[in-house]
Tab-separated table of N, CA and C in Angstrom:
chain	number	residue	atom	x	y	z
H	1129	UNK	N	-4.181	118.046	82.641
H	1129	UNK	CA	-4.310	119.367	82.887
H	1129	UNK	C	-4.940	120.549	81.738
H	1130	UNK	N	-5.515	121.104	81.091
H	1130	UNK	CA	-5.159	121.957	80.016
H	1130	UNK	C	-4.256	122.529	80.484
H	1131	UNK	N	-3.802	123.178	79.592
H	1131	UNK	CA	-3.394	124.589	79.340
H	1131	UNK	C	-3.623	125.527	78.645
H	1132	UNK	N	-2.636	126.306	79.134
H	1132	UNK	CA	-3.736	128.212	79.309
H	1132	UNK	C	-3.519	128.303	77.940
H	1133	UNK	N	-4.226	129.432	77.414
H	1133	UNK	CA	-3.808	129.507	76.229
H	1133	UNK	C	-2.704	130.974	76.628
H	1134	UNK	N	-1.868	130.346	74.897
H	1134	UNK	CA	-1.021	131.974	75.211
H	1134	UNK	C	-1.972	133.610	74.772
H	1135	UNK	N	-1.543	134.701	76.254
H	1135	UNK	CA	-1.628	135.831	75.326
H	1135	UNK	C	-1.099	136.767	76.134
H	1136	UNK	N	-1.206	137.665	74.856
H	1136	UNK	CA	-0.616	138.805	75.364
H	1136	UNK	C	-0.885	140.054	76.195
H	1137	UNK	N	0.043	139.761	77.368
H	1137	UNK	CA	-0.113	141.196	78.051
H	1137	UNK	C	1.081	142.226	78.162
H	1138	UNK	N	-0.246	143.267	78.386
H	1138	UNK	CA	1.337	144.435	78.678
H	1138	UNK	C	1.788	144.489	79.748
H	1139	UNK	N	3.110	144.959	78.787
H	1139	UNK	CA	4.013	144.755	79.980
H	1139	UNK	C	4.373	146.767	79.943
H	1140	UNK	N	4.362	147.054	81.541
H	1140	UNK	CA	5.272	148.827	81.180
H	1140	UNK	C	6.213	148.679	80.992
H	1141	UNK	N	6.966	148.929	80.441
H	1141	UNK	CA	8.414	149.795	80.460
H	1141	UNK	C	8.746	150.342	80.463
H	1142	UNK	N	10.157	150.591	81.594
H	1142	UNK	CA	10.432	152.236	82.603
H	1142	UNK	C	11.880	152.915	81.986
H	1143	UNK	N	12.126	153.733	81.589
H	1143	UNK	CA	12.828	154.356	80.831
H	1143	UNK	C	14.056	154.114	82.002
H	1144	UNK	N	15.645	154.468	80.536
H	1144	UNK	CA	16.418	153.734	81.907
H	1144	UNK	C	17.075	155.295	82.838
H	1145	UNK	N	17.754	155.023	84.102
H	1145	UNK	CA	18.076	156.347	84.237
H	1145	UNK	C	18.452	157.377	83.447
H	1146	UNK	N	18.008	158.923	84.000
H	1146	UNK	CA	18.755	159.611	83.122
H	1146	UNK	C	19.462	160.482	84.139
H	1147	UNK	N	20.650	160.274	84.017
H	1147	UNK	CA	21.133	161.498	84.954
H	1147	UNK	C	21.316	163.256	84.965
H	1148	UNK	N	21.355	164.022	85.635
H	1148	UNK	CA	21.549	165.449	84.823
H	1148	UNK	C	23.192	165.847	84.424
H	1149	UNK	N	23.587	164.834	84.263
H	1149	UNK	CA	25.426	165.187	83.956
H	1149	UNK	C	25.157	164.608	82.666
H	1150	UNK	N	26.093	164.857	81.728
H	1150	UNK	CA	25.498	163.897	81.231
H	1150	UNK	C	27.298	163.746	80.227
H	1151	UNK	N	27.674	162.099	79.778
H	1151	UNK	CA	29.407	162.031	79.732
H	1151	UNK	C	29.531	162.946	78.550
H	1152	UNK	N	30.549	163.551	79.044
H	1152	UNK	CA	31.462	164.434	77.682
H	1152	UNK	C	32.510	163.318	77.688
H	1153	UNK	N	32.532	163.358	76.373
H	1153	UNK	CA	33.674	162.027	75.764
H	1153	UNK	C	34.868	162.914	74.936
H	1154	UNK	N	34.481	164.222	74.833
H	1154	UNK	CA	35.557	165.088	73.985
H	1154	UNK	C	36.954	165.448	75.350
H	1155	UNK	N	36.504	165.499	76.349
H	1155	UNK	CA	37.268	165.406	77.697
H	1155	UNK	C	38.336	163.930	77.599
H	1156	UNK	N	40.013	164.168	78.048
H	1156	UNK	CA	40.380	162.941	78.578
H	1156	UNK	C	39.908	162.404	79.694
H	1157	UNK	N	40.593	160.963	80.202
H	1157	UNK	CA	40.150	161.008	81.510
H	1157	UNK	C	41.649	160.620	81.806
H	1158	UNK	N	42.381	161.402	83.080
H	1158	UNK	CA	43.628	161.459	83.528
H	1158	UNK	C	44.540	160.783	84.162
H	1159	UNK	N	44.634	159.555	84.647
H	1159	UNK	CA	44.957	158.240	85.296
H	1159	UNK	C	45.535	159.378	86.627
H	1160	UNK	N	45.268	158.902	88.278
H	1160	UNK	CA	45.734	159.069	89.619
H	1160	UNK	C	46.949	158.968	89.325
H	1161	UNK	N	47.956	160.128	89.624
H	1161	UNK	CA	48.283	160.797	90.673
H	1161	UNK	C	48.520	161.322	91.930
H	1162	UNK	N	49.699	160.412	92.616
H	1162	UNK	CA	49.903	160.876	93.712
H	1162	UNK	C	50.991	161.603	93.776
H	1163	UNK	N	50.821	162.754	93.920
H	1163	UNK	CA	52.121	163.548	94.046
H	1163	UNK	C	52.894	164.231	95.514
H	1164	UNK	N	54.031	163.850	95.322
H	1164	UNK	CA	55.630	163.605	96.378
H	1164	UNK	C	54.654	162.325	97.491
H	1165	UNK	N	55.594	161.949	98.195
H	1165	UNK	CA	55.937	160.932	99.029
H	1165	UNK	C	54.861	160.934	100.115
H	1166	UNK	N	54.085	158.952	100.832
H	1166	UNK	CA	53.339	159.187	101.037
H	1166	UNK	C	53.793	159.801	102.675
H	1167	UNK	N	54.918	158.699	103.259
H	1167	UNK	CA	55.532	158.871	104.771
H	1167	UNK	C	56.955	159.762	104.277
H	1168	UNK	N	57.737	161.050	104.387
H	1168	UNK	CA	58.416	161.606	104.453
H	1168	UNK	C	59.580	161.780	105.372
H	1169	UNK	N	58.843	160.866	106.570
H	1169	UNK	CA	60.250	160.602	107.501
H	1169	UNK	C	61.138	159.508	106.614
H	1170	UNK	N	62.492	159.752	107.525
H	1170	UNK	CA	63.894	158.865	107.085
H	1170	UNK	C	64.332	158.654	108.243
H	1171	UNK	N	64.099	157.176	108.552
H	1171	UNK	CA	64.385	156.512	109.656
H	1171	UNK	C	66.126	156.494	109.874
H	1172	UNK	N	66.861	156.287	108.492
H	1172	UNK	CA	68.322	155.841	108.247
H	1172	UNK	C	68.957	157.502	108.654
H	1173	UNK	N	68.055	158.382	108.237
H	1173	UNK	CA	68.526	159.783	108.424
H	1173	UNK	C	68.035	160.494	109.394
H	1174	UNK	N	67.751	159.227	110.684
H	1174	UNK	CA	67.153	160.181	112.075
H	1174	UNK	C	68.530	158.943	112.256
H	1175	UNK	N	68.052	157.996	112.490
H	1175	UNK	CA	69.330	157.106	113.285
H	1175	UNK	C	71.155	157.217	112.463
H	1176	UNK	N	71.709	158.372	111.960
H	1176	UNK	CA	72.344	158.656	111.524
H	1176	UNK	C	73.253	160.311	112.571
H	1177	UNK	N	71.706	161.206	112.119
H	1177	UNK	CA	71.766	161.851	112.995
H	1177	UNK	C	72.009	161.420	114.427
H	1178	UNK	N	71.023	160.619	115.339
H	1178	UNK	CA	71.087	160.230	116.805
H	1178	UNK	C	72.511	159.860	116.815
H	1179	UNK	N	73.064	159.482	115.859
H	1179	UNK	CA	74.373	158.569	116.700
H	1179	UNK	C	75.550	160.046	116.893
H	1180	UNK	N	75.490	161.083	116.154
H	1180	UNK	CA	76.060	162.070	115.918
H	1180	UNK	C	75.854	162.873	117.324
H	1181	UNK	N	74.176	162.986	117.636
H	1181	UNK	CA	74.388	164.447	118.528
H	1181	UNK	C	74.246	163.198	120.023
H	1182	UNK	N	73.515	161.716	119.886
H	1182	UNK	CA	73.394	161.099	121.756
H	1182	UNK	C	74.673	161.703	122.226
H	1183	UNK	N	74.157	162.096	123.759
H	1183	UNK	CA	74.840	162.356	124.679
H	1183	UNK	C	75.318	161.193	124.783
H	1184	UNK	N	76.685	161.436	125.546
H	1184	UNK	CA	77.484	159.829	125.883
H	1184	UNK	C	77.237	159.636	127.325
H	1185	UNK	N	77.239	160.336	128.341
H	1185	UNK	CA	76.877	160.234	129.701
H	1185	UNK	C	75.085	160.359	129.949
H	1186	UNK	N	75.047	158.909	130.612
H	1186	UNK	CA	73.824	159.271	130.890
H	1186	UNK	C	73.654	159.183	132.422
H	1187	UNK	N	72.515	159.431	133.408
H	1187	UNK	CA	72.467	159.165	134.402
H	1187	UNK	C	70.222	159.083	135.396
H	1188	UNK	N	70.491	158.294	135.854
H	1188	UNK	CA	68.822	158.043	136.471
H	1188	UNK	C	69.266	157.380	138.066
H	1189	UNK	N	68.252	156.220	137.715
H	1189	UNK	CA	67.866	155.545	138.248
H	1189	UNK	C	67.375	154.309	138.476
H	1190	UNK	N	67.715	153.664	139.157
H	1190	UNK	CA	67.099	151.986	138.864
H	1190	UNK	C	65.598	151.698	140.137
H	1191	UNK	N	65.132	151.386	140.165
H	1191	UNK	CA	63.766	151.365	140.896
H	1191	UNK	C	62.860	149.094	140.967
H	1192	UNK	N	63.263	148.862	141.852
H	1192	UNK	CA	63.119	147.219	141.850
H	1192	UNK	C	61.632	147.236	142.336
H	1193	UNK	N	60.323	146.387	141.127
H	1193	UNK	CA	59.442	146.119	141.989
H	1193	UNK	C	58.974	145.887	142.649
H	1194	UNK	N	59.757	144.583	143.196
H	1194	UNK	CA	59.426	143.733	144.349
H	1194	UNK	C	60.484	143.937	145.731
H	1195	UNK	N	61.210	144.934	145.213
H	1195	UNK	CA	61.373	145.278	146.899
H	1195	UNK	C	61.874	146.618	147.677
H	1196	UNK	N	60.937	147.504	145.866
H	1196	UNK	CA	61.100	148.536	145.413
H	1196	UNK	C	62.829	149.678	146.077
H	1197	UNK	N	63.256	149.406	146.119
H	1197	UNK	CA	64.977	149.189	146.477
H	1197	UNK	C	64.951	151.022	145.204
H	1198	UNK	N	66.040	151.713	145.097
H	1198	UNK	CA	66.362	151.935	144.226
H	1198	UNK	C	67.885	152.512	144.249
H	1199	UNK	N	68.323	152.201	143.346
H	1199	UNK	CA	69.913	152.355	143.232
H	1199	UNK	C	70.256	153.451	142.312
H	1200	UNK	N	71.051	153.919	142.674
H	1200	UNK	CA	72.036	155.156	141.144
H	1200	UNK	C	72.333	154.661	140.448
H	1201	UNK	N	72.212	154.946	138.658
H	1201	UNK	CA	72.977	154.430	137.099
H	1201	UNK	C	73.370	154.822	136.681
H	1202	UNK	N	74.415	155.057	136.506
H	1202	UNK	CA	75.231	155.701	135.356
H	1202	UNK	C	75.705	155.640	134.100
H	1203	UNK	N	75.211	155.216	132.681
H	1203	UNK	CA	75.503	154.704	131.394
H	1203	UNK	C	76.513	155.383	130.739
H	1204	UNK	N	77.553	155.317	130.726
H	1204	UNK	CA	78.083	156.139	129.523
H	1204	UNK	C	78.451	155.158	128.699
H	1205	UNK	N	78.053	155.429	127.066
H	1205	UNK	CA	78.348	154.553	125.792
H	1205	UNK	C	79.335	155.219	125.373
H	1206	UNK	N	79.923	154.436	124.972
H	1206	UNK	CA	81.499	154.790	124.460
H	1206	UNK	C	82.085	154.062	122.649
H	1207	UNK	N	80.368	153.714	122.416
H	1207	UNK	CA	80.578	153.741	120.726
H	1207	UNK	C	78.833	153.569	120.146
H	1208	UNK	N	78.630	154.485	119.426
H	1208	UNK	CA	77.277	154.701	118.601
H	1208	UNK	C	77.449	154.597	118.073
H	1209	UNK	N	77.277	154.330	116.785
H	1209	UNK	CA	77.083	153.744	115.518
H	1209	UNK	C	75.497	153.694	114.992
H	1210	UNK	N	75.678	154.021	114.127
H	1210	UNK	CA	73.929	153.584	113.020
H	1210	UNK	C	74.447	152.299	112.201
H	1211	UNK	N	73.424	152.190	111.962
H	1211	UNK	CA	73.400	150.542	110.900
H	1211	UNK	C	71.775	150.654	110.606
H	1212	UNK	N	71.567	151.700	109.706
H	1212	UNK	CA	70.483	151.527	108.933
H	1212	UNK	C	69.735	152.401	109.908
H	1213	UNK	N	68.512	152.489	109.644
H	1213	UNK	CA	67.457	152.940	110.587
H	1213	UNK	C	67.793	152.472	112.487
H	1214	UNK	N	68.860	151.559	113.057
H	1214	UNK	CA	69.409	151.497	113.542
H	1214	UNK	C	70.383	152.009	114.111
H	1215	UNK	N	69.847	152.030	116.245
H	1215	UNK	CA	72.087	152.632	116.381
H	1215	UNK	C	72.427	151.601	117.705
H	1216	UNK	N	73.798	151.198	117.398
H	1216	UNK	CA	74.329	150.160	117.753
H	1216	UNK	C	75.181	151.116	119.136
H	1217	UNK	N	74.663	150.488	120.285
H	1217	UNK	CA	74.793	150.793	121.125
H	1217	UNK	C	75.941	150.172	122.029
H	1218	UNK	N	77.452	150.716	122.563
H	1218	UNK	CA	77.431	149.874	123.401
H	1218	UNK	C	78.819	150.775	124.749
H	1219	UNK	N	78.427	150.020	125.197
H	1219	UNK	CA	79.833	151.279	126.577
H	1219	UNK	C	79.696	150.385	128.113
H	1220	UNK	N	79.248	151.185	129.383
H	1220	UNK	CA	79.952	150.878	130.291
H	1220	UNK	C	77.903	150.982	131.225
H	1221	UNK	N	77.544	150.887	132.020
H	1221	UNK	CA	77.063	150.968	132.757
H	1221	UNK	C	77.466	150.730	133.986
H	1222	UNK	N	76.640	151.316	135.414
H	1222	UNK	CA	77.249	150.868	137.205
H	1222	UNK	C	76.074	151.417	137.642
H	1223	UNK	N	75.046	149.303	138.353
H	1223	UNK	CA	74.303	149.956	138.460
H	1223	UNK	C	74.186	150.078	140.356
H	1224	UNK	N	74.374	151.120	141.373
H	1224	UNK	CA	74.579	150.496	142.329
H	1224	UNK	C	76.202	151.125	142.216
H	1225	UNK	N	76.585	149.268	143.244
H	1225	UNK	CA	78.408	149.700	143.029
H	1225	UNK	C	78.967	148.127	142.209
H	1226	UNK	N	77.835	147.634	141.346
H	1226	UNK	CA	77.853	147.009	140.614
H	1226	UNK	C	78.691	147.692	138.903
H	1227	UNK	N	79.582	147.299	138.537
H	1227	UNK	CA	79.268	147.656	137.034
H	1227	UNK	C	79.654	146.833	135.423
H	1228	UNK	N	78.732	146.967	135.096
H	1228	UNK	CA	78.901	146.154	134.053
H	1228	UNK	C	78.972	146.588	132.111
H	1229	UNK	N	79.508	145.826	131.737
H	1229	UNK	CA	79.402	146.601	130.126
H	1229	UNK	C	78.035	145.918	129.593
H	1230	UNK	N	78.016	146.977	128.398
H	1230	UNK	CA	76.310	147.190	128.280
H	1230	UNK	C	76.887	146.671	126.451
H	1231	UNK	N	74.968	145.909	125.937
H	1231	UNK	CA	75.125	146.486	124.536
H	1231	UNK	C	73.978	147.003	124.315
H	1232	UNK	N	73.666	148.063	123.243
H	1232	UNK	CA	71.760	147.784	122.772
H	1232	UNK	C	72.449	148.410	121.640
H	1233	UNK	N	70.497	148.481	121.393
H	1233	UNK	CA	70.292	148.939	119.720
H	1233	UNK	C	69.061	150.002	120.549
H	1234	UNK	N	68.843	151.052	119.026
H	1234	UNK	CA	67.082	151.723	119.532
H	1234	UNK	C	67.800	152.230	118.331
H	1235	UNK	N	65.991	152.025	117.907
H	1235	UNK	CA	65.211	152.443	116.002
H	1235	UNK	C	64.932	153.166	116.514
H	1236	UNK	N	65.131	153.934	115.224
H	1236	UNK	CA	65.699	155.515	115.290
H	1236	UNK	C	63.964	155.541	114.767
H	1237	UNK	N	63.031	155.000	114.666
H	1237	UNK	CA	62.109	154.857	113.810
H	1237	UNK	C	60.346	154.674	114.714
H	1238	UNK	N	61.063	153.821	115.579
H	1238	UNK	CA	60.620	153.351	116.683
H	1238	UNK	C	60.774	154.197	118.294
H	1239	UNK	N	61.896	154.593	118.681
H	1239	UNK	CA	61.950	154.479	119.282
H	1239	UNK	C	62.524	153.796	120.630
H	1240	UNK	N	62.011	152.489	119.645
H	1240	UNK	CA	62.243	151.599	120.790
H	1240	UNK	C	63.607	151.320	121.206
H	1241	UNK	N	64.214	150.845	122.647
H	1241	UNK	CA	65.295	150.768	122.981
H	1241	UNK	C	65.210	149.366	123.827
H	1242	UNK	N	66.647	148.660	123.768
H	1242	UNK	CA	67.363	147.170	123.857
H	1242	UNK	C	68.474	146.817	124.188
H	1243	UNK	N	69.438	147.208	125.939
H	1243	UNK	CA	70.120	146.962	126.811
H	1243	UNK	C	70.362	146.692	127.043
H	1244	UNK	N	70.706	144.970	126.995
H	1244	UNK	CA	71.724	144.165	127.680
H	1244	UNK	C	73.034	144.331	128.689
H	1245	UNK	N	72.613	144.350	129.709
H	1245	UNK	CA	73.932	144.360	130.346
H	1245	UNK	C	74.071	142.683	130.272
H	1246	UNK	N	75.890	142.696	130.339
H	1246	UNK	CA	76.750	141.372	130.155
H	1246	UNK	C	77.132	140.935	130.908
H	1247	UNK	N	77.609	141.619	132.025
H	1247	UNK	CA	77.900	140.972	133.148
H	1247	UNK	C	77.668	139.794	134.098
H	1248	UNK	N	78.027	138.779	134.288
H	1248	UNK	CA	77.701	137.424	135.330
H	1248	UNK	C	77.158	137.694	136.520
H	1249	UNK	N	77.565	139.507	137.208
H	1249	UNK	CA	76.997	139.363	138.261
H	1249	UNK	C	76.665	140.888	138.408
H	1250	UNK	N	75.408	140.680	138.635
H	1250	UNK	CA	74.663	141.851	138.139
H	1250	UNK	C	73.805	142.098	140.749
H	1251	UNK	N	73.233	143.083	140.092
H	1251	UNK	CA	72.726	143.556	141.754
H	1251	UNK	C	71.103	142.538	142.023
H	1252	UNK	N	70.798	141.997	143.125
H	1252	UNK	CA	70.426	140.678	143.562
H	1252	UNK	C	68.875	141.417	142.651
H	1253	UNK	N	67.817	143.042	142.141
H	1253	UNK	CA	66.961	142.816	142.227
H	1253	UNK	C	67.525	142.399	140.428
H	1254	UNK	N	68.543	142.195	139.929
H	1254	UNK	CA	68.806	142.275	138.458
H	1254	UNK	C	69.337	140.661	137.936
H	1255	UNK	N	69.110	140.699	137.325
H	1255	UNK	CA	68.983	139.250	137.360
H	1255	UNK	C	69.782	138.345	135.686
H	1256	UNK	N	70.341	137.723	135.276
H	1256	UNK	CA	71.413	137.682	133.970
H	1256	UNK	C	70.675	136.855	132.979
H	1257	UNK	N	70.897	137.163	131.863
H	1257	UNK	CA	69.513	136.691	131.232
H	1257	UNK	C	68.452	137.884	130.564
H	1258	UNK	N	68.629	139.157	131.173
H	1258	UNK	CA	67.465	140.269	130.792
H	1258	UNK	C	68.245	140.922	130.485
H	1259	UNK	N	67.358	142.342	130.429
H	1259	UNK	CA	67.263	143.226	129.098
H	1259	UNK	C	66.276	144.602	130.077
H	1260	UNK	N	66.637	145.601	129.481
H	1260	UNK	CA	66.345	146.910	129.074
H	1260	UNK	C	65.540	147.159	128.482
H	1261	UNK	N	63.718	147.254	128.420
H	1261	UNK	CA	63.320	147.053	126.973
H	1261	UNK	C	62.632	148.923	127.415
H	1262	UNK	N	62.750	149.368	126.822
H	1262	UNK	CA	62.384	151.070	126.721
H	1262	UNK	C	61.510	151.464	125.443
H	1263	UNK	N	60.099	152.175	125.379
H	1263	UNK	CA	59.506	152.173	124.427
H	1263	UNK	C	59.655	153.616	124.092
H	1264	UNK	N	60.360	154.392	124.808
H	1264	UNK	CA	60.973	155.964	124.119
H	1264	UNK	C	61.724	155.752	124.458
H	1265	UNK	N	62.524	155.692	124.113
H	1265	UNK	CA	64.210	156.115	124.028
H	1265	UNK	C	65.009	155.189	125.462
H	1266	UNK	N	65.677	156.444	125.708
H	1266	UNK	CA	66.401	156.392	127.528
H	1266	UNK	C	65.418	156.586	128.251
H	1267	UNK	N	64.630	157.376	128.033
H	1267	UNK	CA	64.176	158.548	129.058
H	1267	UNK	C	63.309	157.064	130.114
H	1268	UNK	N	62.304	156.395	129.566
H	1268	UNK	CA	61.785	155.238	130.447
H	1268	UNK	C	61.976	153.956	130.216
H	1269	UNK	N	62.404	153.267	130.410
H	1269	UNK	CA	62.645	151.949	130.467
H	1269	UNK	C	61.853	151.115	131.542
H	1270	UNK	N	62.013	149.658	131.287
H	1270	UNK	CA	62.158	148.995	131.931
H	1270	UNK	C	62.686	147.136	131.749
H	1271	UNK	N	62.325	146.772	133.037
H	1271	UNK	CA	64.213	145.711	132.923
H	1271	UNK	C	62.735	144.531	133.044
H	1272	UNK	N	62.919	143.896	131.932
H	1272	UNK	CA	62.358	142.622	131.711
H	1272	UNK	C	63.394	141.928	132.303
H	1273	UNK	N	62.388	140.996	132.712
H	1273	UNK	CA	63.624	139.563	133.466
H	1273	UNK	C	63.530	138.128	133.065
H	1274	UNK	N	64.961	137.096	132.656
H	1274	UNK	CA	64.226	136.253	131.973
H	1274	UNK	C	63.495	135.136	132.614
H	1275	UNK	N	62.972	134.925	134.169
H	1275	UNK	CA	62.566	134.978	134.685
H	1275	UNK	C	61.491	135.526	135.113
H	1276	UNK	N	59.241	135.166	134.922
H	1276	UNK	CA	58.643	135.402	135.312
H	1276	UNK	C	57.935	135.408	136.974
H	1277	UNK	N	59.269	135.216	137.570
H	1277	UNK	CA	59.226	135.240	138.643
H	1277	UNK	C	60.337	136.420	139.356
H	1278	UNK	N	60.279	136.809	138.650
H	1278	UNK	CA	60.853	139.013	139.163
H	1278	UNK	C	60.284	139.512	137.618
H	1279	UNK	N	59.671	140.451	138.793
H	1279	UNK	CA	58.412	141.081	138.411
H	1279	UNK	C	59.030	142.785	137.880
H	1280	UNK	N	60.383	142.070	137.977
H	1280	UNK	CA	60.936	143.430	136.781
H	1280	UNK	C	61.531	144.625	137.884
H	1281	UNK	N	61.752	146.023	137.188
H	1281	UNK	CA	61.845	147.107	137.926
H	1281	UNK	C	61.551	148.250	136.095
H	1282	UNK	N	61.992	149.354	136.771
H	1282	UNK	CA	61.654	150.632	136.151
H	1282	UNK	C	63.128	151.437	135.923
H	1283	UNK	N	63.589	152.104	134.907
H	1283	UNK	CA	64.666	152.151	134.813
H	1283	UNK	C	64.620	153.875	134.278
H	1284	UNK	N	64.909	154.702	134.635
H	1284	UNK	CA	64.737	156.614	134.214
H	1284	UNK	C	66.203	156.794	134.059
H	1285	UNK	N	66.570	157.068	132.611
H	1285	UNK	CA	67.758	157.900	132.542
H	1285	UNK	C	67.626	159.355	132.279
H	1286	UNK	N	68.174	160.174	132.184
H	1286	UNK	CA	67.833	161.334	131.685
H	1286	UNK	C	69.844	161.916	131.198
H	1287	UNK	N	69.735	162.836	130.062
H	1287	UNK	CA	71.195	163.103	130.455
H	1287	UNK	C	71.849	164.756	130.981
H	1288	UNK	N	71.043	164.674	131.615
H	1288	UNK	CA	71.452	165.543	132.472
H	1288	UNK	C	72.496	164.621	134.128
H	1289	UNK	N	73.950	164.762	133.596
H	1289	UNK	CA	74.587	163.727	134.309
H	1289	UNK	C	74.831	165.203	135.404
H	1290	UNK	N	74.492	166.551	135.740
H	1290	UNK	CA	75.299	167.156	136.359
H	1290	UNK	C	75.480	167.192	137.850
H	1291	UNK	N	76.566	166.630	138.892
H	1291	UNK	CA	76.661	166.166	139.709
H	1291	UNK	C	76.205	167.702	140.710
H	1292	UNK	N	74.896	167.627	141.311
H	1292	UNK	CA	75.086	168.917	142.042
H	1292	UNK	C	75.401	168.770	143.959
H	1293	UNK	N	76.645	169.451	143.860
H	1293	UNK	CA	77.927	169.538	145.651
H	1293	UNK	C	76.071	170.570	145.909
H	1294	UNK	N	76.327	170.511	147.432
H	1294	UNK	CA	75.768	171.026	148.626
H	1294	UNK	C	75.945	172.245	148.914
H	1295	UNK	N	75.897	173.675	148.670
H	1295	UNK	CA	76.529	174.636	148.801
H	1295	UNK	C	77.219	174.041	150.571
H	1296	UNK	N	78.027	175.281	150.645
H	1296	UNK	CA	78.909	175.199	151.864
H	1296	UNK	C	78.301	175.851	153.173
H	1297	UNK	N	78.229	175.107	154.017
H	1297	UNK	CA	77.488	176.127	155.394
H	1297	UNK	C	78.623	177.037	156.017
H	1298	UNK	N	78.428	178.468	155.342
H	1298	UNK	CA	79.171	179.426	156.663
H	1298	UNK	C	78.665	179.660	157.740
H	1299	UNK	N	79.274	179.813	158.379
H	1299	UNK	CA	79.297	180.922	159.902
H	1299	UNK	C	79.293	181.920	159.440
H	1300	UNK	N	78.182	182.247	160.594
H	1300	UNK	CA	77.204	183.223	160.648
H	1300	UNK	C	78.120	184.205	161.164
H	1301	UNK	N	79.194	184.066	162.139
H	1301	UNK	CA	80.579	185.332	162.958
H	1301	UNK	C	81.487	184.980	162.120
């Protein structure tokens, strides 16, 4: 097969990209600096604040999902200490007629609460080895049972433990 002859073919050359802005080399290029901190929230300081201001008395009720029974609950915190961003909680909890020591942690950054009843005797709806898990601190927590056959329940606590006595009935005559 014959080799084609070499020919000069005119090629059109395009000009490089022209920008409307020119580079000024006389201006110095400064590195990017972020002023201030990205996160100004201090969980260690909040844990210390919570430990000093947290109410020691909490009242409310526990409602079991399976039986739909509701019992009164009182939580008395005997010790509240900050440990880094965690708040260590220790005290006693009365659930219905049963009293149990409790131990727990409150995360000052996420408001997650873990509260463990330590008594071997609990109510019928609560089992040994379970825990109360709250994602909004004490305001709303759920019972996380150690077995899947126990559906758990809901614990509602508030720091208002004022007992409202019924008004006395007065005679009309």
